[in-house]
Short mmCIF file of N, CA and C in Angstrom, two decimals:
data_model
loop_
_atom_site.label_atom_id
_atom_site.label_comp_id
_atom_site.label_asym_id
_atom_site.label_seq_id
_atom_site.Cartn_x
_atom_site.Cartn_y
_atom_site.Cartn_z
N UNK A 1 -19.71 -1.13 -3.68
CA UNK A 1 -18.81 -0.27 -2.93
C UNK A 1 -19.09 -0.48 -1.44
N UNK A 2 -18.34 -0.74 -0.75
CA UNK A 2 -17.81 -0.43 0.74
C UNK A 2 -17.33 0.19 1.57
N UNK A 3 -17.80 0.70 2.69
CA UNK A 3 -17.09 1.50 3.53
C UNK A 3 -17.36 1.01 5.16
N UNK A 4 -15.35 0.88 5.40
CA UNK A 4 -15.57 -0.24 6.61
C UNK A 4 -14.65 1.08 7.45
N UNK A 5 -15.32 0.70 8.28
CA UNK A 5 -14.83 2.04 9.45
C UNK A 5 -13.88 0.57 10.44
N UNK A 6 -12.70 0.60 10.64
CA UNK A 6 -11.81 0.17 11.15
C UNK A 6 -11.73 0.43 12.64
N UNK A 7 -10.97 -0.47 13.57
CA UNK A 7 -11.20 0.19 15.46
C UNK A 7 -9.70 1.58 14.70
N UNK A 8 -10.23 2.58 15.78
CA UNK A 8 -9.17 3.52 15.96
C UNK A 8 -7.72 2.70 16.88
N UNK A 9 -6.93 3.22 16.46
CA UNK A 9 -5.72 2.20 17.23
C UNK A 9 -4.82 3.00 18.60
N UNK A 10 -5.03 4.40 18.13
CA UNK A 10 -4.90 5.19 19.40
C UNK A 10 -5.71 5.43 20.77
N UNK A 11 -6.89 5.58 20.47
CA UNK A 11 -8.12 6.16 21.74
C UNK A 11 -8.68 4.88 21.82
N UNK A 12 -8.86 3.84 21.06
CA UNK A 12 -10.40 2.95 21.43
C UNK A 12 -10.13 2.78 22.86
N UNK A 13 -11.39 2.73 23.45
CA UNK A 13 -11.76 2.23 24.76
C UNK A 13 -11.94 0.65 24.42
N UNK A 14 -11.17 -0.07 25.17
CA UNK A 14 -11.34 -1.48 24.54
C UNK A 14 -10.37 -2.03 25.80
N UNK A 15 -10.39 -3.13 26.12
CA UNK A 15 -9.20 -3.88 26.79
C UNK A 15 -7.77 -3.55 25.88
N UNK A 16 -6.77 -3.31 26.91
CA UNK A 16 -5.35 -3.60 25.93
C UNK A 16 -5.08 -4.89 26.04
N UNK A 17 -5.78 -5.94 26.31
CA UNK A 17 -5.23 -6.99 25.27
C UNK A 17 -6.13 -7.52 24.00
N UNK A 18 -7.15 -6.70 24.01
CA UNK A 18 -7.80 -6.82 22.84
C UNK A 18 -7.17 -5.16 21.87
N UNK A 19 -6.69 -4.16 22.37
CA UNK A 19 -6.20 -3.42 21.19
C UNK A 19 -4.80 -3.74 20.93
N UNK A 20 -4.02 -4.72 21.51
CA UNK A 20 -2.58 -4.51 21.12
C UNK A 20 -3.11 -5.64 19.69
N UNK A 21 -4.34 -6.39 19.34
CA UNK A 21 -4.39 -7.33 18.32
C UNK A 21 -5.12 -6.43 16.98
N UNK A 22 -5.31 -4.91 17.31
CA UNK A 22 -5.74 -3.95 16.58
C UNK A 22 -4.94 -4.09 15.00
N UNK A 23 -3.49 -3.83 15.62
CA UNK A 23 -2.47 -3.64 14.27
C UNK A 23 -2.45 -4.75 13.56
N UNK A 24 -2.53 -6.09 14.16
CA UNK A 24 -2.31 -7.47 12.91
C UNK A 24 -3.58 -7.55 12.44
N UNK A 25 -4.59 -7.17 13.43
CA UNK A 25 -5.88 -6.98 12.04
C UNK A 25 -6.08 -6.16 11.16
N UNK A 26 -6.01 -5.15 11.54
CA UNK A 26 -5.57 -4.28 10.90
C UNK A 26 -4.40 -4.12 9.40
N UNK A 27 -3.62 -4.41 9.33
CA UNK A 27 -2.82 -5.09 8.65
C UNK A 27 -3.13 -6.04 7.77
N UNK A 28 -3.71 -7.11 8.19
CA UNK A 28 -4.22 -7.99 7.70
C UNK A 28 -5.12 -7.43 6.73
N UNK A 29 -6.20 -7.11 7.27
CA UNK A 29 -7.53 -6.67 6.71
C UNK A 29 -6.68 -5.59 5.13
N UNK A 30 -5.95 -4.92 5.64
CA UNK A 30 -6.06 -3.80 4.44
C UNK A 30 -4.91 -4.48 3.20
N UNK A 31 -4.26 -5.41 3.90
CA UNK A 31 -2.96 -5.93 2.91
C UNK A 31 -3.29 -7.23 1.85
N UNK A 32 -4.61 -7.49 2.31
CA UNK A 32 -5.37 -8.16 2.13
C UNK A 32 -6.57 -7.97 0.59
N UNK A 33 -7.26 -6.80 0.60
CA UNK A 33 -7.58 -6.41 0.10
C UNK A 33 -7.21 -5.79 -0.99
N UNK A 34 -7.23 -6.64 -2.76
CA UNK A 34 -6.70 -6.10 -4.18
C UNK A 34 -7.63 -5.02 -4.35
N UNK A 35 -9.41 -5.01 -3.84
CA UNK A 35 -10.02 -4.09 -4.46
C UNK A 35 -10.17 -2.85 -3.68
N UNK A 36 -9.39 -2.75 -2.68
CA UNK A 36 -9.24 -1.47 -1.88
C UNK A 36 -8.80 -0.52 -2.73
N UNK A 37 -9.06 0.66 -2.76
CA UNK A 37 -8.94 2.05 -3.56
C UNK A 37 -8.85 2.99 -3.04
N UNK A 38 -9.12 3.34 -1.48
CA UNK A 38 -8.80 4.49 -0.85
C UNK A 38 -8.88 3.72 0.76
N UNK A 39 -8.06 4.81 1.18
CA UNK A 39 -8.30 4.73 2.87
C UNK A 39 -8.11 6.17 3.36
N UNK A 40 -9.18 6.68 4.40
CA UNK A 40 -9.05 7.60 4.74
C UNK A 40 -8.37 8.07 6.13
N UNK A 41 -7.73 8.24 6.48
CA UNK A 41 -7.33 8.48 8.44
C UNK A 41 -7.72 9.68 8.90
N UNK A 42 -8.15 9.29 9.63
CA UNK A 42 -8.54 10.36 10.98
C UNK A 42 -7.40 10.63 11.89
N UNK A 43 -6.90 11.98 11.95
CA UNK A 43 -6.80 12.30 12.79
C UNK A 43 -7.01 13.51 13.51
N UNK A 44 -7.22 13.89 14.37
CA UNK A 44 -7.33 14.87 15.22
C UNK A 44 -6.77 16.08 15.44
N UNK A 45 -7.64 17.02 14.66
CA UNK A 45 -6.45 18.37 14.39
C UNK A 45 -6.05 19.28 15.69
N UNK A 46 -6.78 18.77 16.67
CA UNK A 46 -6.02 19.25 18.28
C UNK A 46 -4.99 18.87 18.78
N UNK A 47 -4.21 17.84 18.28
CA UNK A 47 -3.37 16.74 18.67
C UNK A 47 -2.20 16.89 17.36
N UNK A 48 -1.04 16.82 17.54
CA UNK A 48 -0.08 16.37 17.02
C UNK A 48 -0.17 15.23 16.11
N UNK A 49 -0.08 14.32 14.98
CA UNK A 49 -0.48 13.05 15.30
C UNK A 49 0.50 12.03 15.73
N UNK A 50 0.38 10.98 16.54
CA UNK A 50 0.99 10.42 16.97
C UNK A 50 1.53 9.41 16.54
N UNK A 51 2.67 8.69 17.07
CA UNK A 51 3.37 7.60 16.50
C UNK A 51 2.77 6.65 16.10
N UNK A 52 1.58 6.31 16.55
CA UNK A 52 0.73 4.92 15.61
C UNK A 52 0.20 6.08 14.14
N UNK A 53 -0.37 7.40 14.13
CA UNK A 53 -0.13 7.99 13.36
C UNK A 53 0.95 7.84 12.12
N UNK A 54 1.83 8.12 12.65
CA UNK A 54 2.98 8.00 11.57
C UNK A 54 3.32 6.40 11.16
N UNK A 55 2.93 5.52 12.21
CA UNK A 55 3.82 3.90 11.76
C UNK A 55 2.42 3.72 10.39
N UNK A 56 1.39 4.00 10.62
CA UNK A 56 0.08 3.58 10.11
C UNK A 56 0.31 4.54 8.43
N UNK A 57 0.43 5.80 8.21
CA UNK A 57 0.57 6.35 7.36
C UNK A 57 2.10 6.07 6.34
N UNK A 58 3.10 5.89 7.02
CA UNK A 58 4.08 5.01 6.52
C UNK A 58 4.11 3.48 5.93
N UNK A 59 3.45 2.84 6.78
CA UNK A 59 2.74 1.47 6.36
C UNK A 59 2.12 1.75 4.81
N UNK A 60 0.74 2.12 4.83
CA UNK A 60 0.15 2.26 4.01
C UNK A 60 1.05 3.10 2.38
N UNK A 61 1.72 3.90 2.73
CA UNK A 61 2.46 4.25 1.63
C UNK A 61 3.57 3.05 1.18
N UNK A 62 4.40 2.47 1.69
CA UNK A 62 5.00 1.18 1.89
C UNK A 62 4.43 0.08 1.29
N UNK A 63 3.02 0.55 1.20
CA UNK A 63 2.29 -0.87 0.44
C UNK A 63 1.57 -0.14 -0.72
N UNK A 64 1.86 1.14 -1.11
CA UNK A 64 1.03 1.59 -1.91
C UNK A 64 0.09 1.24 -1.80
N UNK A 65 -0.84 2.12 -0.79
CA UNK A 65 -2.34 1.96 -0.73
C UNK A 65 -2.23 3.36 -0.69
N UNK A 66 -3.50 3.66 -1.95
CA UNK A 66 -3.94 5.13 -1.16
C UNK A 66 -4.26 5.71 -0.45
N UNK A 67 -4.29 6.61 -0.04
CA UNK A 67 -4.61 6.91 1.58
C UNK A 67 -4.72 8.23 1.38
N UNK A 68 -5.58 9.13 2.05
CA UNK A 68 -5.86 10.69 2.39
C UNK A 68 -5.98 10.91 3.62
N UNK A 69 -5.48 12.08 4.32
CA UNK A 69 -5.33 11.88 5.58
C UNK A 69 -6.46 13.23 6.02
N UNK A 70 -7.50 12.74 7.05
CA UNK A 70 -8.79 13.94 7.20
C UNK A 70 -8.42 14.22 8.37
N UNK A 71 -8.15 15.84 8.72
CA UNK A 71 -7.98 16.23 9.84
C UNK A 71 -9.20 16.44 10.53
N UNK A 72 -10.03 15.85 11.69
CA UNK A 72 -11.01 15.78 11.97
C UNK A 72 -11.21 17.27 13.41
N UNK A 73 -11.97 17.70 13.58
CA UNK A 73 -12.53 18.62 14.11
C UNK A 73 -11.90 20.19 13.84
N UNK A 74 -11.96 20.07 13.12
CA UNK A 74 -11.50 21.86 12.61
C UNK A 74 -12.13 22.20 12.87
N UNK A 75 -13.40 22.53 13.01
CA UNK A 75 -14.20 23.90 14.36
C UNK A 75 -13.66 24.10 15.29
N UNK A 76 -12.96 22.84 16.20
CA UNK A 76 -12.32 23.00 17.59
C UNK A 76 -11.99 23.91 17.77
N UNK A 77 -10.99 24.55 16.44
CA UNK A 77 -9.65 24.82 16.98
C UNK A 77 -9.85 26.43 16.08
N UNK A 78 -9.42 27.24 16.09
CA UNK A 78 -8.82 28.84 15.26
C UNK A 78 -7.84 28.41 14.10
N UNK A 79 -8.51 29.26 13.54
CA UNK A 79 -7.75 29.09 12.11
C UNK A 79 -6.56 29.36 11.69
N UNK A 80 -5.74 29.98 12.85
CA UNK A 80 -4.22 29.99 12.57
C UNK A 80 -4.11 28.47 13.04
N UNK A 81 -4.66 27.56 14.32
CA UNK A 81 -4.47 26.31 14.95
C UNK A 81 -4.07 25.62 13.64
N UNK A 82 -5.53 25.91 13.31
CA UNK A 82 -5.79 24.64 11.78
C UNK A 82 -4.51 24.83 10.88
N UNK A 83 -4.40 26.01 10.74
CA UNK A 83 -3.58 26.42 9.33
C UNK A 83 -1.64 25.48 10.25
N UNK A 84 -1.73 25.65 11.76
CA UNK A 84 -0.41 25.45 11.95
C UNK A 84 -0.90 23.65 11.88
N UNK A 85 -1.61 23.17 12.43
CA UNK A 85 -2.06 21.31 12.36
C UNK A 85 -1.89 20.88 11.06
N UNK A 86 -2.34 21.64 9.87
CA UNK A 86 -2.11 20.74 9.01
C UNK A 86 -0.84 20.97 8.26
N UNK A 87 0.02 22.49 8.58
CA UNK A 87 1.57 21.89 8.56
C UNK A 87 2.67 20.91 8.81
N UNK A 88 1.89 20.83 10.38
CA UNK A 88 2.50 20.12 11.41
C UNK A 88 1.97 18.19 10.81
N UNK A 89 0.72 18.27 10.40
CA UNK A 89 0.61 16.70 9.92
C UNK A 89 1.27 16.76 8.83
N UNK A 90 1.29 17.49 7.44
CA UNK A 90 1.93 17.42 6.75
C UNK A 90 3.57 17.24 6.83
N UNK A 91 3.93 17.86 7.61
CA UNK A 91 5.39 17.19 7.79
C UNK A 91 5.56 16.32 8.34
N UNK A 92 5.54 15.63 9.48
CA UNK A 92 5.04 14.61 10.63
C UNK A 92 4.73 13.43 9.54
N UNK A 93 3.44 13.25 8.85
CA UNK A 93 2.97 11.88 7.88
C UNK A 93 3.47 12.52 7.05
N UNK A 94 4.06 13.47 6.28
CA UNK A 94 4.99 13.53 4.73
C UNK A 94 4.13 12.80 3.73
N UNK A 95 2.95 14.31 3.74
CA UNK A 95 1.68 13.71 2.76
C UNK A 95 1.91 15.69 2.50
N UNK A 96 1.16 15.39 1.37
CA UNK A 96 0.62 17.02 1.11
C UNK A 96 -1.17 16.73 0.91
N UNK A 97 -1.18 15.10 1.05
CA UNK A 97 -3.02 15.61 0.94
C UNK A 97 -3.46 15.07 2.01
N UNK A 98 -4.29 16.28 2.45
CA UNK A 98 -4.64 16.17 4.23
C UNK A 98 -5.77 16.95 4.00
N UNK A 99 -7.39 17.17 4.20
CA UNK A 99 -8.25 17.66 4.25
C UNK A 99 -9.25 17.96 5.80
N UNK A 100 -9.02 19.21 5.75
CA UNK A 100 -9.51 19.40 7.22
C UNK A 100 -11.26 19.32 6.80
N UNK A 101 -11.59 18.82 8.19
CA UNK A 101 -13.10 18.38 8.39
C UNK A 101 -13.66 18.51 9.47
N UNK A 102 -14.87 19.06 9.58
CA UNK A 102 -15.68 19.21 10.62
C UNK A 102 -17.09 18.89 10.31
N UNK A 103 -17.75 17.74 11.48
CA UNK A 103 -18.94 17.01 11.26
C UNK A 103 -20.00 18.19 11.50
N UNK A 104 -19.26 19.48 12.72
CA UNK A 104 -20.32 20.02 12.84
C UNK A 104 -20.73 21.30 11.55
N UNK A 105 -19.88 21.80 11.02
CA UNK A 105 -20.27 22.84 10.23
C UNK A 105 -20.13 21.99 8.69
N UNK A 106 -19.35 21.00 8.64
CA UNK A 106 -19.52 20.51 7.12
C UNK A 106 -18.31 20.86 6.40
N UNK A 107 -17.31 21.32 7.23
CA UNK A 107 -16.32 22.10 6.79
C UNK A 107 -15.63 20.54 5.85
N UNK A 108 -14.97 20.81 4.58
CA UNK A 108 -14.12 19.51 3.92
C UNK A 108 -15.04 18.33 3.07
N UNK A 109 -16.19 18.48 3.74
CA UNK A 109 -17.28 16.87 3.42
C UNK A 109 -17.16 17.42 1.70
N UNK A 110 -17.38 18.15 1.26
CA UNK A 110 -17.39 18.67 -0.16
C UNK A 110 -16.20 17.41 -1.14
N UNK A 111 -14.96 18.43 -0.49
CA UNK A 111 -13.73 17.60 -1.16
C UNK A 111 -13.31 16.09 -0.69
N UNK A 112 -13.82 15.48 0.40
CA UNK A 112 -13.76 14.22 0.98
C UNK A 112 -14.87 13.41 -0.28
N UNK A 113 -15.65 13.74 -0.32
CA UNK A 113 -16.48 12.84 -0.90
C UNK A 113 -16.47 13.09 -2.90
N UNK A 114 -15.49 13.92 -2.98
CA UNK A 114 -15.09 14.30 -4.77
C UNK A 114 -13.45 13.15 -4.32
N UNK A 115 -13.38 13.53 -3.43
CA UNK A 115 -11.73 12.58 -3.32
C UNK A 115 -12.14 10.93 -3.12
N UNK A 116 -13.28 10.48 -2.57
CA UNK A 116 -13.85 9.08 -2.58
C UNK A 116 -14.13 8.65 -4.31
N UNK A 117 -14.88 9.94 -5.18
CA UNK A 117 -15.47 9.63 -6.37
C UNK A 117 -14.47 9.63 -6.77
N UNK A 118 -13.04 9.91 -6.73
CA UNK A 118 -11.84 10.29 -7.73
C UNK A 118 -11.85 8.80 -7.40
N UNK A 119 -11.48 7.70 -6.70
CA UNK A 119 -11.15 6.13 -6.17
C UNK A 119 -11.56 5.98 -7.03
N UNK A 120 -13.21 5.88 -6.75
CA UNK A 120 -14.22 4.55 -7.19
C UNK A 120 -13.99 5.14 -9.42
N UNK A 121 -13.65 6.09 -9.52
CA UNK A 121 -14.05 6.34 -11.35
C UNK A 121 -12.57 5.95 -11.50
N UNK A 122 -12.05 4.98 -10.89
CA UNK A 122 -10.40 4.78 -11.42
C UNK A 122 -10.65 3.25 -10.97
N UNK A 123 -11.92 2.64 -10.48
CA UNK A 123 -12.17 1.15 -10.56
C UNK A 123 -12.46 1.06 -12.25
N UNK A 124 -11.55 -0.02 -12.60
CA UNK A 124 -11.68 -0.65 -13.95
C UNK A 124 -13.26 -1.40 -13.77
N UNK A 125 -14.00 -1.05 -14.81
CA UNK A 125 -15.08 -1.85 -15.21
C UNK A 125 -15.21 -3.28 -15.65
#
């Protein structure tokens, strides 16, 4: 088992002419891969998510890849925030599975890592 943490395609600090080559690797890399079984996205439950957001979560459904989408820093924010962010991603990426997460309290790591074991016990032996 593997877990490859990908460049972010929105924020990286990087040259833009080294992130506009983000998406064909990107692309590459995951379209690429028969034994891929999950992908997770980050995004940012302070933030809307944004149009590489949506092209990226559309993509991936488009190719049937699985994908779960982790709303990352839910401490940030109040819990009406959270409760309105993951409406707002849920309609926006037109997913209903979106798991809010926070590194600092642990909030989600529970169901993130039962949603990784759900992948890997659906790899054929």
């Amino acid at each position: 088992m593997y877990f490859v943490d990908l460049p972010g395609y929105g924020y990286a600090k990087v040259p833009k002419k080294i992130k506009r080559n983000f998406g064909t690797m990107i692309e590459s890399y995951l379209g690429s891969r028969e034994q891929l079984k999950l992908t997770l996205m980050l995004v940012d439950s302070r933030m809307a998510p944004t149009e590489s957001d949506m092209l990226m979560k559309q993509w991936l459904d488009h190719h049937r890849i699985p994908s779960a989408v982790i709303l990352t820093k839910a401490d940030k924010i109040s819990r009406s925030q959270l409760n309105q962010a993951l409406r707002t991603c849920a309609q926006t990426l037109n997913t209903k599975e979106i798991i809010p997460f926070s590194a600092v309290t642990s909030t989600g790591k529970d169901e993130i890592l039962t949603r990784i074991r759900t992948a890997i016990d659906h790899i054929p032996q």
